[in-house]
Structure formats: structure tokens, C-alpha cells
Coordinates of C-alpha atoms in Angstrom, one line a residue:
M1 CA 90.6 194.5 94.8
T2 CA 88.4 191.3 94.6
P3 CA 86.9 190.0 91.3
A4 CA 83.6 191.4 92.4
E5 CA 85.0 194.8 92.9
L6 CA 86.8 194.6 89.6
S7 CA 83.6 193.6 87.9
R8 CA 81.8 196.6 89.4
T9 CA 84.6 198.9 88.2
V10 CA 84.4 197.6 84.7
L11 CA 80.6 197.9 84.8
R12 CA 80.9 201.5 85.8
S13 CA 83.2 202.1 82.8
V14 CA 80.5 200.6 80.5
R15 CA 77.8 202.8 82.1
G16 CA 80.0 205.9 81.7
A17 CA 80.7 205.1 78.0
V18 CA 77.0 204.7 77.4
A19 CA 76.1 207.8 79.3
E20 CA 78.7 209.9 77.3
K21 CA 77.5 208.4 73.9
E22 CA 80.8 206.6 73.3
L23 CA 78.8 203.3 73.1
S24 CA 75.2 202.7 72.2
V25 CA 74.4 199.3 73.9
P26 CA 72.3 198.0 76.7
V27 CA 74.3 198.0 79.9
P28 CA 74.8 194.3 81.1
E29 CA 73.6 193.4 84.6
R30 CA 77.0 192.0 85.5
I31 CA 80.4 191.4 84.1
V32 CA 82.2 188.1 84.7
M33 CA 85.9 188.0 85.6
R34 CA 87.9 184.9 85.1
P35 CA 91.6 184.0 85.4
P36 CA 93.3 184.4 82.0
K37 CA 93.8 181.1 80.1
R38 CA 97.5 181.9 79.6
A39 CA 100.0 182.5 82.3
G40 CA 101.6 185.9 82.3
C41 CA 98.5 187.7 80.9
G42 CA 97.5 189.5 84.1
D43 CA 95.4 188.5 87.1
Y44 CA 91.9 188.5 85.5
A45 CA 90.3 188.7 82.1
S46 CA 86.9 189.7 80.7
N47 CA 85.2 189.2 77.4
V48 CA 82.8 192.1 77.9
A49 CA 83.9 193.8 74.7
L50 CA 83.1 190.8 72.7
Q51 CA 79.7 190.5 74.4
L52 CA 78.9 194.2 73.5
A53 CA 80.2 194.1 70.0
K54 CA 77.1 192.7 68.4
E55 CA 74.7 195.1 70.1
A56 CA 77.0 198.0 69.3
G57 CA 77.6 197.0 65.7
R58 CA 81.3 197.7 66.1
P59 CA 84.4 195.6 66.2
A60 CA 85.2 194.2 69.7
L61 CA 88.7 195.6 69.5
E62 CA 87.2 199.2 69.3
I63 CA 85.0 198.6 72.2
A64 CA 87.9 197.1 74.2
E65 CA 90.0 200.2 73.5
I66 CA 87.2 202.5 74.7
L67 CA 86.9 200.6 77.9
R68 CA 90.6 200.3 78.4
Q69 CA 91.1 204.0 78.2
R70 CA 88.4 204.5 80.8
L71 CA 89.9 201.9 83.1
V72 CA 93.6 202.9 83.0
G73 CA 94.5 204.5 86.3
S74 CA 91.5 203.1 88.2
A75 CA 92.2 202.5 91.8
G76 CA 93.5 198.9 92.3
I77 CA 94.3 198.3 88.7
A78 CA 97.9 198.5 87.7
R79 CA 97.6 197.6 84.0
V80 CA 94.8 197.0 81.4
E81 CA 95.7 195.2 78.2
I82 CA 93.8 194.0 75.1
A83 CA 94.4 190.5 74.0
G84 CA 93.2 188.4 71.0
P85 CA 90.0 189.5 69.4
G86 CA 89.1 191.9 72.2
F87 CA 89.6 190.4 75.7
L88 CA 90.5 192.8 78.4
N89 CA 93.3 191.5 80.7
F90 CA 93.7 193.2 84.1
T91 CA 96.8 193.3 86.3
L92 CA 95.9 194.4 89.8
G93 CA 97.9 196.9 91.8
G94 CA 100.1 196.3 94.8
G95 CA 98.2 195.2 97.9
A96 CA 95.4 193.4 95.9
Q97 CA 96.3 190.0 97.4
T98 CA 96.5 191.5 100.9
A99 CA 93.0 193.1 100.4
L100 CA 91.7 189.7 99.2
V101 CA 92.9 187.9 102.3
R102 CA 91.4 190.6 104.5
H103 CA 88.1 190.3 102.7
V104 CA 88.0 186.5 103.0
L105 CA 88.9 186.6 106.7
A106 CA 86.4 189.4 107.4
D107 CA 83.5 187.5 105.8
G108 CA 84.5 184.2 107.3
A109 CA 81.8 181.5 106.9
R110 CA 79.8 184.0 104.8
Y111 CA 82.5 184.4 102.2
G112 CA 81.1 183.4 98.8
E113 CA 77.4 184.1 99.8
R114 CA 75.3 186.6 97.9
E115 CA 72.1 188.5 98.7
P116 CA 68.9 186.8 97.4
E117 CA 68.1 187.6 93.8
E118 CA 66.5 186.1 90.8
L119 CA 69.1 183.8 89.4
P120 CA 68.0 181.3 86.7
V121 CA 68.9 177.8 87.5
D122 CA 69.5 175.1 84.8
G123 CA 69.1 171.4 85.0
R124 CA 66.8 168.8 86.5
V125 CA 68.1 166.8 89.5
P126 CA 67.7 163.0 89.0
G127 CA 65.8 160.9 91.5
D128 CA 68.3 158.2 92.1
A129 CA 70.8 157.9 95.0
R130 CA 73.1 160.3 93.3
G131 CA 70.2 162.8 92.9
I132 CA 69.4 162.8 96.6
V133 CA 73.0 163.9 97.4
V134 CA 73.0 166.4 94.5
A135 CA 69.7 167.9 95.6
E136 CA 71.0 168.3 99.2
A137 CA 74.2 170.0 98.0
L138 CA 72.2 172.2 95.6
A139 CA 69.9 173.3 98.3
R140 CA 72.9 174.7 100.2
L141 CA 74.6 176.1 97.1
T142 CA 71.5 177.9 95.8
R143 CA 70.9 179.5 99.2
A144 CA 74.5 180.7 99.3
A145 CA 74.1 182.1 95.8
G146 CA 70.8 183.7 96.5
A147 CA 69.2 181.6 93.7
G148 CA 66.1 179.5 93.1
R149 CA 66.2 175.7 93.3
P150 CA 66.3 173.5 90.3
E151 CA 63.5 171.1 89.5
Q152 CA 63.9 167.7 91.2
S153 CA 62.4 164.4 90.2
P154 CA 60.8 162.4 93.0
P155 CA 63.2 159.8 94.4
A156 CA 63.0 156.5 92.6
P157 CA 61.8 153.5 94.6
G158 CA 64.8 152.2 96.5
A159 CA 67.0 155.3 96.0
A160 CA 67.2 156.1 99.7
A161 CA 68.1 152.5 100.5
D162 CA 70.8 152.5 97.7
L163 CA 72.3 155.7 99.2
A164 CA 72.2 154.2 102.7
G165 CA 74.1 151.2 101.4
I166 CA 76.8 153.4 99.8
V167 CA 77.2 155.4 102.9
A168 CA 77.4 152.3 105.1
R169 CA 80.2 151.0 102.8
L170 CA 82.2 154.2 102.2
G171 CA 81.2 156.5 105.0
D172 CA 79.3 159.7 104.6
D173 CA 82.1 162.0 103.3
E174 CA 83.5 159.5 100.8
A175 CA 80.1 158.6 99.5
R176 CA 79.1 162.2 99.0
W177 CA 82.3 163.2 97.3
A178 CA 82.1 160.2 94.9
L179 CA 78.5 161.0 94.0
L180 CA 79.1 164.7 93.6
R181 CA 82.4 164.7 91.8
P182 CA 81.3 163.5 88.3
A183 CA 79.6 166.0 86.0
A184 CA 75.9 165.4 85.4
R185 CA 76.3 163.3 82.3
D186 CA 79.3 161.3 83.5
A187 CA 79.0 157.9 85.2
V188 CA 79.6 157.6 88.9
R189 CA 82.5 155.3 89.8
L190 CA 82.4 154.4 93.4
P191 CA 85.6 153.3 95.1
A192 CA 85.9 149.9 96.7
R193 CA 86.7 151.5 100.0
P194 CA 87.6 155.0 101.4
V195 CA 91.3 155.7 101.1
Q196 CA 93.0 158.1 103.5
R197 CA 95.9 158.9 101.2
A198 CA 97.0 161.8 99.0
E199 CA 95.8 160.1 95.8
N200 CA 92.2 160.4 97.1
P201 CA 91.0 163.9 96.0
R202 CA 88.5 164.1 98.9
F203 CA 91.2 163.3 101.4
R204 CA 93.5 165.9 99.9
V205 CA 90.9 168.6 100.3
Q206 CA 90.1 167.6 103.9
Y207 CA 93.8 167.3 104.7
A208 CA 94.5 170.7 103.2
Y209 CA 92.0 172.2 105.5
A210 CA 93.4 170.3 108.5
R211 CA 96.8 171.5 107.6
T212 CA 95.6 175.2 107.7
R213 CA 94.3 174.6 111.2
A214 CA 97.5 172.9 112.3
L215 CA 99.5 175.9 111.0
M216 CA 97.3 178.2 113.1
R217 CA 97.9 176.0 116.2
N218 CA 101.6 175.8 115.7
A219 CA 101.9 179.6 115.1
R220 CA 100.1 180.2 118.4
D221 CA 102.6 177.9 120.1
L222 CA 105.4 180.0 118.6
G223 CA 103.7 183.2 119.9
F224 CA 102.5 184.9 116.7
V225 CA 99.2 185.3 114.9
S226 CA 98.2 186.0 111.3
E227 CA 98.3 189.5 109.7
P228 CA 97.6 190.0 106.0
G229 CA 100.5 191.4 104.1
E230 CA 103.3 190.6 101.6
V231 CA 104.0 186.9 101.5
A232 CA 107.1 186.9 99.2
S233 CA 110.6 186.8 100.8
A234 CA 113.5 188.6 99.4
G235 CA 116.1 186.5 101.1
P236 CA 119.2 185.1 99.4
R237 CA 117.7 181.6 99.1
S238 CA 114.3 182.7 97.9
D239 CA 113.0 182.4 94.4
T240 CA 110.7 185.3 94.2
A241 CA 109.4 184.4 90.8
M242 CA 108.3 180.9 92.0
Q243 CA 106.8 182.4 95.1
A244 CA 104.8 185.0 93.1
S245 CA 103.5 182.3 90.7
A246 CA 102.5 180.0 93.5
T247 CA 100.9 182.8 95.5
Q248 CA 99.0 184.1 92.5
A249 CA 97.6 180.7 91.6
L250 CA 96.3 180.2 95.2
A251 CA 95.0 183.8 95.5
T252 CA 93.1 183.4 92.2
L253 CA 91.3 180.3 93.4
L254 CA 90.3 182.1 96.6
A255 CA 89.1 185.1 94.7
T256 CA 87.1 183.1 92.2
Y257 CA 85.4 180.9 94.9
P258 CA 82.3 183.2 95.0
A259 CA 81.9 182.9 91.2
T260 CA 82.2 179.1 91.6
V261 CA 79.3 179.1 94.2
E262 CA 77.2 181.0 91.7
A263 CA 78.1 178.8 88.7
A264 CA 77.5 175.6 90.6
A265 CA 74.0 176.8 91.7
R266 CA 73.1 178.4 88.3
H267 CA 74.0 175.2 86.4
A268 CA 72.9 172.7 89.1
A269 CA 76.4 171.4 89.0
P270 CA 78.0 170.8 92.4
D271 CA 80.8 169.0 90.6
R272 CA 82.1 172.6 89.8
M273 CA 82.6 173.2 93.5
V274 CA 84.3 169.8 93.9
R275 CA 86.8 170.6 91.2
H276 CA 87.4 174.1 92.6
L277 CA 88.2 172.7 96.1
E278 CA 90.5 170.1 94.6
A279 CA 92.4 172.8 92.7
T280 CA 92.5 175.0 95.8
A281 CA 94.0 172.2 97.9
D282 CA 96.6 171.3 95.3
A283 CA 97.5 175.0 94.9
F284 CA 97.8 175.4 98.7
F285 CA 100.3 172.5 98.9
R286 CA 102.4 173.9 96.1
W287 CA 102.3 177.3 97.7
C288 CA 103.4 175.9 101.1
E289 CA 106.5 174.4 99.4
E290 CA 107.5 177.8 97.9
C291 CA 106.3 180.0 100.9
P292 CA 106.6 178.1 104.2
P293 CA 104.1 179.8 106.5
L294 CA 106.1 179.0 109.7
P295 CA 109.7 180.0 110.5
V296 CA 112.3 177.3 110.0
G297 CA 114.9 176.3 112.6
E298 CA 115.9 179.1 115.0
C299 CA 114.5 181.9 112.8
K300 CA 112.1 184.1 114.7
P301 CA 108.6 184.8 113.3
L302 CA 108.7 187.8 110.9
A303 CA 106.1 189.9 109.2
V304 CA 106.3 187.6 106.2
H305 CA 105.3 184.6 108.3
R306 CA 102.3 186.5 109.7
A307 CA 101.3 187.3 106.2
R308 CA 101.7 183.8 105.0
L309 CA 99.8 182.5 108.0
A310 CA 96.9 184.9 107.0
L311 CA 96.8 183.5 103.5
A312 CA 96.8 179.9 104.9
E313 CA 93.9 180.9 107.2
A314 CA 92.0 182.4 104.3
T315 CA 92.6 179.2 102.3
G316 CA 91.2 177.2 105.2
T317 CA 88.1 179.5 105.2
V318 CA 87.4 178.8 101.6
L319 CA 88.0 175.1 101.9
A320 CA 85.7 174.8 105.0
N321 CA 83.0 176.9 103.3
G322 CA 83.0 174.8 100.2
L323 CA 83.0 171.5 102.1
R324 CA 80.1 172.7 104.1
L325 CA 78.1 173.5 101.0
L326 CA 78.8 170.0 99.7
G327 CA 77.7 168.4 103.0
V328 CA 81.3 167.1 103.6
S329 CA 83.0 167.5 107.0
A330 CA 86.0 169.8 107.5
P331 CA 88.1 168.0 110.1
E332 CA 90.4 170.0 112.3
Y333 CA 92.8 167.0 112.7
L334 CA 93.7 164.3 110.2

């Protein structure tokens, strides 16, 4: 079950509660799912009960319990719990991560895109060199999110020349990343020169993508291909808890990529996509340490290696899609 499917499931529970007079509230258009702020509190969380409480004139905890009872036993949901003042925490059933990987791979370059709709967009794009790059990224992000474009100031005199000078010094990829990475109200800090090392966030993201492609090539040389499935190993040297934690962290970032596309477009904030890609790359490297996608030594490829390769391939899909929306290249080799 993906976050979008979970959102639709919860939305159906709200509609059912309204139809059967358990709740008297306007049904929201959509319900946002986010990773819980605390580890060990399920896979996703929603504040829908708190949102409905004011309209219903009832405590959020009561509304959360009504929805919890309706959601228990739903396909794909293993557990529903109430936390804090009325948050709903969801633990997905077995096979959720496998289904997510299948979904990402099936959508490919279209993963994260939405059908066109009226989506309000906040913010005004500045007219300086940074604004030119932001506007180009937002044009792609808003198309992917099916949204309207934010208002843009005319480029200031010399803005195009300033941008050309930055690109000439840093290269196109480094220049775009440096200009897109800060939030709208933060100052831009341009590096003295592009650095092709791990401490450079842009390089880490591109290297993570190149690593996924290298894994695919190496697997083909070993005679096996990817197949979504269970990525944990139950061998004597495996730490299943660490594997599960690393896998969940990476899967959550893949699952929430579409929501990041929408948020970046809605708030005219491509920096949100930059941060999401950086987090995805870092989670991918940590996951590879816990769950090596390729067999080691004389070990033959097993089903777990095919499953891990599929998760790596899905990660590459997300990284490539996000880089494309930002106007940054996704190199096959680094």
C-alpha cells in the first residue's frame, strides 16, 4: 500500500462515518500521510482527526477512535493506533514495501506525477539569477504536480548574465543545486568551485543514482535481474532489526516522493525536493551497508538479492525523476 492508497482508504472511512451519521463534518478533499515524527510509531501518521475536530465540535480523540475502528482490518493495514492528542498512526501489512517497489518501477519516469488539477500555488519567484533557475525548476515541478504556476517577477537587468557567469564557474549542475538548495528566505552561498566528493550534497545524490545503475550492470554480469520481494536476510550474521530500520527509512522516502513533488510545487519551494533527494541518497547508502544488494564472495544470487536489487532500482528511479525536475543531470557513471 502506497501513501496515496492509504490516504484514499482513510478518506473512505471518513465518508463512511459521515454517511452513517457517526460524524457531522465536511469531507476533506484529501488526507495527507507523513512519516511519524518518532521512530517505532508505525509507517505513516495522519492528523485528520485533529483537522475534523473543530468542525465536528468534538474532541479529536473521539474522532480518531471512530476512524480507528473503521480502519482496523482494512486490506494492507496491519495496525492502527492513536497517539498524542489524536494522531492516527498506521503500520502497514506484510508486502507493503514490495508493492511500493512494484509501483515505482511500473510508473518509472512518471512516478510522482499527478493528473492536472486546480492546485493553489504560493509564492512569488524573484527576478534575479536565482529566480531564473527557480522558475525553470518550478515549471517542471508544477507540471508534474498538475498545478498552476506561481507568479514570476520579470528578470532584473543583468540576471541572465549573472547566471551565465555562475554556470561558467561552477558548471550547470553545481550552479543549479547551489541556487535551488536554500529556502526562499535564506541567502545563497555559492561554493568556490564544484567538488566531486561525498561532502558535496549534489555529488552524493548524483553518485547515489550512478551507484544504482552500476548495481544493475553488475547484476546483469552475474546473471540475475531485479524482482520485488523481501529484502531482509535471516542468516546467522544478519541483524534483521538494523536491516528493517534501514529498509523502512529508504522505503518511506520513496513512498513520500510524490507528496514532495506536490509540496514543492504548491509552496513554490524546489528546495524541498533538493532536501528530499539528499535524504534519499543518504538513506540509500546506509541501506546498502545493512542490505548489500549483490552477493558477496562465492555466494550465488538468491531471491533476497533480486529483491534488494529491485529496491535499489526503485531508488534510482526516484533520484533520476527528482534530478530531472530540478534540471540537474543524472549520470550513469561517476
